[in-house]
Each structure stands twice: as C-alpha cells, then as structure tokens.
Tab-separated table of C-alpha atoms (C1' of nucleotides) in Angstrom:
chain	number	residue	atom	x	y	z
A	1	UNK	CA	0.000	0.000	0.000
A	2	UNK	CA	3.034	2.284	-0.191
A	3	UNK	CA	3.676	5.001	-2.722
A	4	UNK	CA	4.385	3.928	-6.262
A	5	UNK	CA	6.542	6.103	-8.416
A	6	UNK	CA	5.551	7.090	-11.896
A	7	UNK	CA	7.683	8.983	-14.360
A	8	UNK	CA	6.799	11.917	-16.559
A	9	UNK	CA	5.587	9.652	-19.392
A	10	UNK	CA	3.183	7.875	-17.046
A	11	UNK	CA	1.889	11.232	-15.849
A	12	UNK	CA	1.222	12.328	-19.401
A	13	UNK	CA	-0.515	9.083	-20.271
A	14	UNK	CA	-2.776	9.406	-17.235
A	15	UNK	CA	-3.350	13.038	-18.092
A	16	UNK	CA	-4.729	12.048	-21.487
A	17	UNK	CA	-6.766	9.105	-20.232
A	18	UNK	CA	-8.220	10.627	-17.072
A	19	UNK	CA	-11.036	12.454	-18.803
A	20	UNK	CA	-11.355	10.311	-21.900
A	21	UNK	CA	-10.615	6.664	-21.329
A	22	UNK	CA	-11.385	5.684	-24.915
A	23	UNK	CA	-8.787	7.875	-26.557
A	24	UNK	CA	-6.730	5.629	-28.904
A	25	UNK	CA	-3.308	4.619	-27.616
A	26	UNK	CA	-1.929	5.628	-31.004
A	27	UNK	CA	-3.009	9.234	-30.334
A	28	UNK	CA	-1.239	9.175	-26.994
A	29	UNK	CA	1.815	7.647	-28.642
A	30	UNK	CA	1.913	10.349	-31.318
A	31	UNK	CA	1.676	13.153	-28.809
A	32	UNK	CA	4.339	11.723	-26.514
A	33	UNK	CA	6.596	10.609	-29.370
A	34	UNK	CA	6.687	7.025	-28.212
A	35	UNK	CA	5.269	3.872	-29.766
A	36	UNK	CA	1.732	2.647	-29.188
A	37	UNK	CA	3.204	-0.560	-27.808
A	38	UNK	CA	4.928	1.397	-25.068
A	39	UNK	CA	1.704	3.137	-24.133
A	40	UNK	CA	0.045	-0.235	-23.959
A	41	UNK	CA	2.720	-1.734	-21.715
A	42	UNK	CA	2.740	1.275	-19.384
A	43	UNK	CA	-1.014	1.349	-18.993
A	44	UNK	CA	-0.987	-2.374	-18.294
A	45	UNK	CA	1.660	-1.880	-15.619
A	46	UNK	CA	-0.308	0.865	-13.978
A	47	UNK	CA	-3.323	-1.405	-13.959
A	48	UNK	CA	-1.328	-4.274	-12.506
A	49	UNK	CA	0.221	-2.117	-9.808
A	50	UNK	CA	-3.264	-0.907	-8.915
A	51	UNK	CA	-2.612	2.791	-9.578
A	52	UNK	CA	-5.358	2.525	-12.172
A	53	UNK	CA	-8.178	0.797	-10.336
A	54	UNK	CA	-10.560	0.866	-13.261
A	55	UNK	CA	-12.488	3.064	-15.625
A	56	UNK	CA	-16.028	4.257	-15.554
A	57	UNK	CA	-18.625	6.266	-17.386
A	58	UNK	CA	-19.794	9.576	-16.026
A	59	UNK	CA	-23.562	9.608	-16.338
A	60	UNK	CA	-25.839	12.613	-16.106
A	61	UNK	CA	-28.062	11.584	-13.231
A	62	UNK	CA	-30.147	14.718	-13.608
A	63	UNK	CA	-31.149	13.581	-17.082
A	64	UNK	CA	-32.119	10.233	-15.595
A	65	UNK	CA	-34.433	12.004	-13.180
A	66	UNK	CA	-32.150	11.747	-10.161
A	67	UNK	CA	-31.207	15.289	-9.340
A	68	UNK	CA	-31.466	15.227	-5.580
A	69	UNK	CA	-28.289	15.107	-3.507
A	70	UNK	CA	-27.992	15.286	0.249
A	71	UNK	CA	-25.431	14.542	2.919
A	72	UNK	CA	-26.637	12.757	6.014
A	73	UNK	CA	-24.837	12.683	9.330
A	74	UNK	CA	-25.638	9.647	11.438
A	75	UNK	CA	-25.514	9.484	15.236
A	76	UNK	CA	-25.263	6.050	16.854
A	77	UNK	CA	-26.455	4.827	20.207
A	78	UNK	CA	-23.111	3.195	20.739
A	79	UNK	CA	-19.884	3.458	18.781
A	80	UNK	CA	-19.324	-0.281	19.032
A	81	UNK	CA	-22.031	-0.615	16.406
A	82	UNK	CA	-20.192	1.564	13.897
A	83	UNK	CA	-18.948	-1.174	11.576
A	84	UNK	CA	-22.266	-2.955	11.572
A	85	UNK	CA	-24.214	0.185	10.761
A	86	UNK	CA	-21.736	1.207	8.038
A	87	UNK	CA	-22.345	-2.117	6.338
A	88	UNK	CA	-26.126	-1.754	6.537
A	89	UNK	CA	-25.907	1.783	5.168
A	90	UNK	CA	-23.721	0.655	2.295
A	91	UNK	CA	-26.393	-1.799	1.224
A	92	UNK	CA	-28.745	1.023	0.288
A	93	UNK	CA	-28.168	1.719	-3.417
A	94	UNK	CA	-29.065	5.408	-3.139
A	95	UNK	CA	-26.220	5.896	-0.697
A	96	UNK	CA	-23.269	6.615	-2.956
A	97	UNK	CA	-20.582	6.823	-0.313
A	98	UNK	CA	-20.363	6.446	3.465
A	99	UNK	CA	-17.597	7.320	5.911
A	100	UNK	CA	-16.781	6.663	9.511
A	101	UNK	CA	-15.772	10.114	10.734
A	102	UNK	CA	-14.335	12.001	13.637
A	103	UNK	CA	-16.230	15.023	14.886
A	104	UNK	CA	-19.907	15.613	15.244
A	105	UNK	CA	-21.200	12.514	13.505
A	106	UNK	CA	-20.305	8.865	13.820
A	107	UNK	CA	-21.047	8.068	10.206
A	108	UNK	CA	-21.466	10.401	7.342
A	109	UNK	CA	-22.927	9.576	3.942
A	110	UNK	CA	-24.016	11.019	0.642
A	111	UNK	CA	-27.305	10.090	-0.938
A	112	UNK	CA	-28.711	10.571	-4.408
A	113	UNK	CA	-32.386	10.422	-5.176
A	114	UNK	CA	-35.251	11.541	-7.381
A	115	UNK	CA	-36.922	14.092	-5.175
A	116	UNK	CA	-37.361	15.237	-1.606
A	117	UNK	CA	-40.070	12.590	-1.286
A	118	UNK	CA	-37.704	9.914	-2.408
A	119	UNK	CA	-34.896	11.228	-0.198
A	120	UNK	CA	-37.264	11.055	2.758
A	121	UNK	CA	-37.697	7.342	2.117
A	122	UNK	CA	-33.942	6.828	2.000
A	123	UNK	CA	-33.419	8.785	5.207
A	124	UNK	CA	-36.143	6.744	6.901
A	125	UNK	CA	-34.249	3.621	5.831
A	126	UNK	CA	-31.172	5.028	7.543
A	127	UNK	CA	-33.139	5.901	10.675
A	128	UNK	CA	-34.555	2.379	10.771
A	129	UNK	CA	-31.158	0.692	10.935
A	130	UNK	CA	-30.566	-0.916	14.305
A	131	UNK	CA	-28.193	1.192	16.358
A	132	UNK	CA	-28.959	4.505	14.637
A	133	UNK	CA	-29.974	7.090	17.194
A	134	UNK	CA	-30.814	9.952	14.867
A	135	UNK	CA	-29.744	11.574	11.600
A	136	UNK	CA	-29.127	15.089	10.397
A	137	UNK	CA	-29.625	15.991	6.762
A	138	UNK	CA	-27.990	18.651	4.638
A	139	UNK	CA	-29.576	19.099	1.241
A	140	UNK	CA	-27.344	20.114	-1.637
A	141	UNK	CA	-28.702	23.175	-3.421
A	142	UNK	CA	-25.825	23.414	-5.843
A	143	UNK	CA	-22.913	21.131	-6.579
A	144	UNK	CA	-19.505	22.182	-7.848
A	145	UNK	CA	-17.375	19.248	-8.922
A	146	UNK	CA	-13.694	19.775	-9.252
A	147	UNK	CA	-11.903	18.423	-12.279
A	148	UNK	CA	-9.943	15.261	-11.502
A	149	UNK	CA	-7.193	16.571	-13.722
A	150	UNK	CA	-6.396	19.403	-11.344
A	151	UNK	CA	-5.961	17.168	-8.332
A	152	UNK	CA	-3.827	14.848	-10.446
A	153	UNK	CA	-1.587	17.661	-11.597
A	154	UNK	CA	-1.106	18.861	-8.036
A	155	UNK	CA	-0.158	15.346	-7.007
A	156	UNK	CA	2.298	14.969	-9.886
A	157	UNK	CA	3.908	18.350	-9.251
A	158	UNK	CA	4.595	17.134	-5.771
A	159	UNK	CA	6.392	13.910	-6.765
B	1	UNK	CA	-32.876	18.843	-18.715
B	2	UNK	CA	-35.898	16.542	-18.652
B	3	UNK	CA	-35.808	12.788	-18.307
B	4	UNK	CA	-34.570	10.826	-21.272
B	5	UNK	CA	-35.895	7.379	-21.848
B	6	UNK	CA	-33.640	4.438	-22.499
B	7	UNK	CA	-34.739	0.941	-23.385
B	8	UNK	CA	-33.554	-2.375	-22.029
B	9	UNK	CA	-30.757	-2.630	-24.604
B	10	UNK	CA	-29.384	0.772	-23.579
B	11	UNK	CA	-29.492	-0.311	-19.942
B	12	UNK	CA	-27.508	-3.418	-20.731
B	13	UNK	CA	-24.948	-1.485	-22.748
B	14	UNK	CA	-24.432	0.973	-19.902
B	15	UNK	CA	-24.266	-1.919	-17.478
B	16	UNK	CA	-21.316	-3.355	-19.368
B	17	UNK	CA	-19.553	-0.042	-19.915
B	18	UNK	CA	-20.037	1.497	-16.489
B	19	UNK	CA	-17.177	-0.370	-14.873
B	20	UNK	CA	-15.037	-1.025	-17.913
B	21	UNK	CA	-15.197	1.672	-20.526
B	22	UNK	CA	-12.719	-0.014	-22.856
B	23	UNK	CA	-14.630	-3.245	-23.277
B	24	UNK	CA	-14.866	-3.908	-27.057
B	25	UNK	CA	-18.243	-3.153	-28.632
B	26	UNK	CA	-18.086	-6.572	-30.277
B	27	UNK	CA	-18.121	-8.173	-26.830
B	28	UNK	CA	-21.190	-6.174	-25.898
B	29	UNK	CA	-22.802	-7.092	-29.212
B	30	UNK	CA	-22.141	-10.792	-28.695
B	31	UNK	CA	-23.648	-10.782	-25.236
B	32	UNK	CA	-26.746	-8.837	-26.255
B	33	UNK	CA	-27.191	-10.679	-29.580
B	34	UNK	CA	-27.115	-7.507	-31.627
B	35	UNK	CA	-24.557	-6.210	-34.100
B	36	UNK	CA	-21.537	-4.182	-33.073
B	37	UNK	CA	-22.777	-1.386	-35.340
B	38	UNK	CA	-25.947	-1.104	-33.283
B	39	UNK	CA	-23.936	-0.857	-30.074
B	40	UNK	CA	-21.913	1.884	-31.684
B	41	UNK	CA	-24.981	3.870	-32.778
B	42	UNK	CA	-26.649	3.555	-29.378
B	43	UNK	CA	-23.580	4.646	-27.449
B	44	UNK	CA	-23.204	7.623	-29.763
B	45	UNK	CA	-26.834	8.596	-29.184
B	46	UNK	CA	-26.393	8.405	-25.435
B	47	UNK	CA	-23.338	10.604	-25.736
B	48	UNK	CA	-25.163	13.104	-27.927
B	49	UNK	CA	-28.159	13.249	-25.610
B	50	UNK	CA	-25.799	13.877	-22.721
B	51	UNK	CA	-26.770	10.811	-20.691
B	52	UNK	CA	-23.144	9.751	-21.021
B	53	UNK	CA	-21.218	12.856	-20.012
B	54	UNK	CA	-17.797	11.277	-20.366
B	55	UNK	CA	-15.514	8.608	-19.065
B	56	UNK	CA	-12.770	8.620	-16.519
B	57	UNK	CA	-10.122	6.538	-14.845
B	58	UNK	CA	-10.460	5.536	-11.229
B	59	UNK	CA	-7.076	6.055	-9.617
B	60	UNK	CA	-5.898	4.681	-6.309
B	61	UNK	CA	-5.036	7.885	-4.489
B	62	UNK	CA	-3.771	5.952	-1.502
B	63	UNK	CA	-1.080	4.433	-3.685
B	64	UNK	CA	-0.177	7.934	-4.828
B	65	UNK	CA	0.335	8.958	-1.222
B	66	UNK	CA	-2.941	10.817	-0.862
B	67	UNK	CA	-4.892	8.813	1.655
B	68	UNK	CA	-6.365	11.610	3.722
B	69	UNK	CA	-10.041	12.460	3.260
B	70	UNK	CA	-12.078	14.960	5.230
B	71	UNK	CA	-15.345	16.791	4.941
B	72	UNK	CA	-15.346	20.445	5.868
B	73	UNK	CA	-18.421	22.455	6.735
B	74	UNK	CA	-18.045	26.166	6.060
B	75	UNK	CA	-19.875	28.940	7.897
B	76	UNK	CA	-20.112	32.330	6.189
B	77	UNK	CA	-20.379	35.783	7.648
B	78	UNK	CA	-23.150	36.525	5.218
B	79	UNK	CA	-25.089	34.250	2.870
B	80	UNK	CA	-24.903	36.817	0.089
B	81	UNK	CA	-21.275	35.760	-0.296
B	82	UNK	CA	-22.158	32.122	-0.916
B	83	UNK	CA	-21.569	32.059	-4.664
B	84	UNK	CA	-18.324	33.964	-4.407
B	85	UNK	CA	-16.932	31.696	-1.705
B	86	UNK	CA	-18.024	28.562	-3.566
B	87	UNK	CA	-15.993	29.701	-6.541
B	88	UNK	CA	-12.919	30.428	-4.423
B	89	UNK	CA	-13.241	27.033	-2.738
B	90	UNK	CA	-13.537	25.274	-6.086
B	91	UNK	CA	-10.217	26.732	-7.147
B	92	UNK	CA	-8.354	24.688	-4.545
B	93	UNK	CA	-7.284	21.471	-6.281
B	94	UNK	CA	-7.438	19.385	-3.093
B	95	UNK	CA	-11.124	20.178	-2.770
B	96	UNK	CA	-12.774	17.450	-4.817
B	97	UNK	CA	-16.361	18.623	-4.532
B	98	UNK	CA	-18.220	21.505	-2.898
B	99	UNK	CA	-21.911	22.049	-2.265
B	100	UNK	CA	-24.141	24.871	-1.191
B	101	UNK	CA	-26.312	23.226	1.427
B	102	UNK	CA	-29.304	23.699	3.655
B	103	UNK	CA	-28.893	22.976	7.342
B	104	UNK	CA	-26.033	23.630	9.655
B	105	UNK	CA	-23.445	24.747	7.138
B	106	UNK	CA	-23.571	27.223	4.286
B	107	UNK	CA	-21.094	25.349	2.152
B	108	UNK	CA	-19.917	21.833	2.489
B	109	UNK	CA	-16.905	20.304	0.778
B	110	UNK	CA	-14.751	17.231	0.557
B	111	UNK	CA	-10.996	17.438	0.595
B	112	UNK	CA	-8.280	14.955	-0.263
B	113	UNK	CA	-4.723	15.298	0.939
B	114	UNK	CA	-1.507	13.584	1.888
B	115	UNK	CA	-1.647	13.798	5.644
B	116	UNK	CA	-3.159	15.670	8.546
B	117	UNK	CA	-0.396	18.260	8.104
B	118	UNK	CA	-1.340	18.747	4.506
B	119	UNK	CA	-5.051	18.839	5.301
B	120	UNK	CA	-4.365	21.547	7.833
B	121	UNK	CA	-2.890	23.689	5.067
B	122	UNK	CA	-5.932	23.137	2.896
B	123	UNK	CA	-8.300	23.990	5.753
B	124	UNK	CA	-6.309	27.150	6.443
B	125	UNK	CA	-6.760	28.074	2.786
B	126	UNK	CA	-10.495	27.686	3.265
B	127	UNK	CA	-10.453	29.741	6.442
B	128	UNK	CA	-8.525	32.469	4.649
B	129	UNK	CA	-11.147	32.984	1.966
B	130	UNK	CA	-12.872	36.324	2.325
B	131	UNK	CA	-16.324	35.868	3.827
B	132	UNK	CA	-15.584	32.593	5.617
B	133	UNK	CA	-16.444	32.870	9.288
B	134	UNK	CA	-15.251	29.486	10.469
B	135	UNK	CA	-15.021	25.858	9.406
B	136	UNK	CA	-15.757	22.538	10.988
B	137	UNK	CA	-13.836	19.449	9.941
B	138	UNK	CA	-14.816	15.804	9.960
B	139	UNK	CA	-11.986	13.436	9.212
B	140	UNK	CA	-12.808	10.228	7.385
B	141	UNK	CA	-11.468	7.202	9.241
B	142	UNK	CA	-12.862	4.702	6.784
B	143	UNK	CA	-14.538	5.094	3.439
B	144	UNK	CA	-17.101	2.752	1.919
B	145	UNK	CA	-17.791	3.514	-1.725
B	146	UNK	CA	-20.925	2.117	-3.245
B	147	UNK	CA	-20.748	0.497	-6.636
B	148	UNK	CA	-22.130	2.735	-9.378
B	149	UNK	CA	-23.748	-0.316	-10.883
B	150	UNK	CA	-26.126	-0.690	-7.981
B	151	UNK	CA	-27.424	2.850	-8.184
B	152	UNK	CA	-27.785	2.431	-11.924
B	153	UNK	CA	-29.782	-0.771	-11.556
B	154	UNK	CA	-32.080	0.868	-9.042
B	155	UNK	CA	-32.657	3.730	-11.439
B	156	UNK	CA	-33.364	1.394	-14.353
B	157	UNK	CA	-35.750	-0.759	-12.333
B	158	UNK	CA	-37.698	2.384	-11.664
B	159	UNK	CA	-38.147	3.417	-15.313
C	1	DG	C1'	12.450	-0.629	-21.012
C	2	DG	C1'	11.774	0.767	-25.758
C	3	DT	C1'	10.896	-0.058	-30.924
C	4	DG	C1'	8.624	-1.398	-35.194
C	5	DA	C1'	6.269	-4.530	-37.938
C	6	DA	C1'	2.731	-7.786	-38.626
C	7	DA	C1'	-1.587	-10.276	-37.611
C	8	DG	C1'	-5.899	-9.995	-35.920
C	9	DC	C1'	-9.651	-7.754	-35.029
C	10	DA	C1'	-12.476	-3.634	-33.654
C	11	DC	C1'	-14.498	0.513	-35.144
C	12	DC	C1'	-17.546	2.982	-37.837
C	13	DG	C1'	-19.802	4.554	-42.098
C	14	DA	C1'	-22.461	3.343	-46.307
C	15	DG	C1'	-25.804	0.984	-48.340
C	16	DT	C1'	-29.837	-2.331	-47.781
C	17	DT	C1'	-34.066	-4.191	-45.890
D	1	DA	C1'	-33.928	1.363	-36.437
D	2	DA	C1'	-31.032	-2.546	-37.134
D	3	DC	C1'	-28.279	-5.495	-40.146
D	4	DT	C1'	-24.260	-6.728	-43.171
D	5	DC	C1'	-20.107	-5.673	-45.241
D	6	DG	C1'	-15.711	-3.539	-46.112
D	7	DG	C1'	-12.034	-0.153	-45.495
D	8	DT	C1'	-9.404	2.015	-42.204
D	9	DG	C1'	-6.772	1.952	-38.527
D	10	DC	C1'	-6.225	0.418	-33.546
D	11	DT	C1'	-4.499	-3.090	-30.320
D	12	DT	C1'	-1.428	-6.401	-28.973
D	13	DT	C1'	2.388	-9.423	-29.431
D	14	DC	C1'	7.045	-10.601	-30.409
D	15	DA	C1'	11.684	-10.539	-32.029
D	16	DC	C1'	15.228	-7.285	-31.653
D	17	DC	C1'	17.691	-3.311	-29.751
DNA sequence: GGTGAAAGCACCGAGTT
DNA sequence: AACTCGGTGCTTTCACC
C-alpha cells in the first residue's frame, strides 16, 4: 500500500486518459513521441500495480431524473455498532458513499435520489437501521465538482 | 434537462460499460445478440443526448500517497457571499467537490490530501477565503464507496 | 524498457431491408 | 432502427535493440 513512483511519461498518459478513457493509444503515442506498444505496456503496468483501479462512465443523473443530492450525518447509540451500521448503510443503493468520521457525527454519507419525497424514504431507511440514534440531513442546493485533472496535476507536481 | 428514456438494450450497454469503458463493442454485441454497429450507434446517441457525459479513470489515491479524506463544513459571515466563496473554494485542487447546502453549514466540501499536516494547510486556505467565518472538519477514518452499478440498476428498475 | 512490424480484429460509415 | 459488409486503422504481441 506504499507510494508507487511514476515517471513523466506515465503522468502524461494518465493526463490524457483521465477524462477520456477511450482515446486511442496511437493518439497518446503520437503526442508523446513514443510507440503505441509502449503506451500499452505502461497502462498495463499501472493497472497491474493498482494505480489505475478501473475506468467508468460519467452519467448525467439529472437527465435520468435523479437530481437530488444530500449529505446525512448519522448518530449512533453506541460506537461499538459503527462497523455494523456502516455495512447496513452501504447496502442502500441510493447511498453513494459512506464514511466513519471524527467530529460531530459517527457516520457520514451522501445520498442521491429523485426528489425530496424519495430522499425522505432513503433517510427513513437510515433511521430504521438498528443502532442509529438519529440523523441530520444537509440538502445540496448546488454542486460544484472539481476536475480530476487538477488534483492529479497537483499530485504529480509534488512527486 | 428533462428525463430521457432508455430501453432495455441501452441499460444493458451501460451496465457493461459502467465499470469497464474499454470493453470492445463486439463483446457487448455478442452478449446482447445484436450487431456491433448497433452498439456503436446507441452509445453515440447516449453521448449526444448527454446521458453519457464522459468517461474517466479511477485512480488509487492511496497508492499515490494521498490517503487523507475529510469533509469540511463552512460557515459564512453573510449568505450573500455564498456564490463567491463557492468559486474560491472550487479553485483549490485538493477540494474534490463543494456544495451549497441547507442545514447547519452554508457550504460543504470534501478534501483529499496527503496527511493531517497537509489537510491543515488546505483547511487554512479555506479559512482564509474572504467571507468565511469558520469551518468545521470531519476526518474520514474509513470510506465505503458504493458500486455505481447498484445505483444504476435501481434507477433502471424504476423506469 | 523501448521499438517497429505484422496479424488480428475492432471501429464505424455506407448501403440495404 | 437494425443489419451486413468492407475499409481504415487500432491493439497487442514478439523478435530485436
């Protein structure tokens, strides 16, 4: 689980793939003045080493009718139940991510839903989990997603 | 921005692409008993309609030395500054996402960093933004990410 | 660890039903 | 709207550097 070191070529390959995974390796090769075979081998290595965990599509959930986002803080009766409750929470498909956290809440999660009505149902599911004392909801009114590329560049500049 | 309707074939195509964007269209075609050309046309349509916004790599940030995650709630002096502060926050590369929210906080964001030391720097950057009154940090001790496929299936079952 | 060529096959458009 | 077919060109491997 330690750091893995990548060279400048790897950085550039990731830079081109990060926001378009289907870009042809030949295009990458042309731009970096290396052969397509080399791109192939390097990507494979980054996959094998686990730096690249996978690839995925970015869908427009709003267009699918799921425009509601909220964060829910969860308070537990007893912190010994944390792991158990985290697992139950993670079984709800409308929960996109859940964290065990320090601070105010014991568990903290993000939910995505169709509407306030729908979100209410999801929050009730959370409240119904054994060990959950109460929840506190923050509804997202506007979301600003930061480009992955920027974080990646900051990381690379630091290596 | 209304709902767009997809049929069962589209669902299946997305199901195969969502966690492996480079899977050959011929493989998809074989599995769905349609021609590769049809897969191609349908994917293109979903891209044109905006349902598919793009594709991206999933990197292992832990392996890159960035294993620190925290959520930071931001309190403002004055809610009229919300938009301005959101923009300033979004300029920080270690902030991965920021929301304007109802409830306790005015703005709520997620940060990723190297260490507690590094996170401290990022939080100080937030505190230094004009209009920010104070912040409240929740450090993630454990993250549980939900498979995109599950949310997608729930959405499709509902259409 | 990189190259370059070659074989295989995928992509994607045109034409057909 | 989906299929077949064919040209173009991408991926992937391998012998060599």
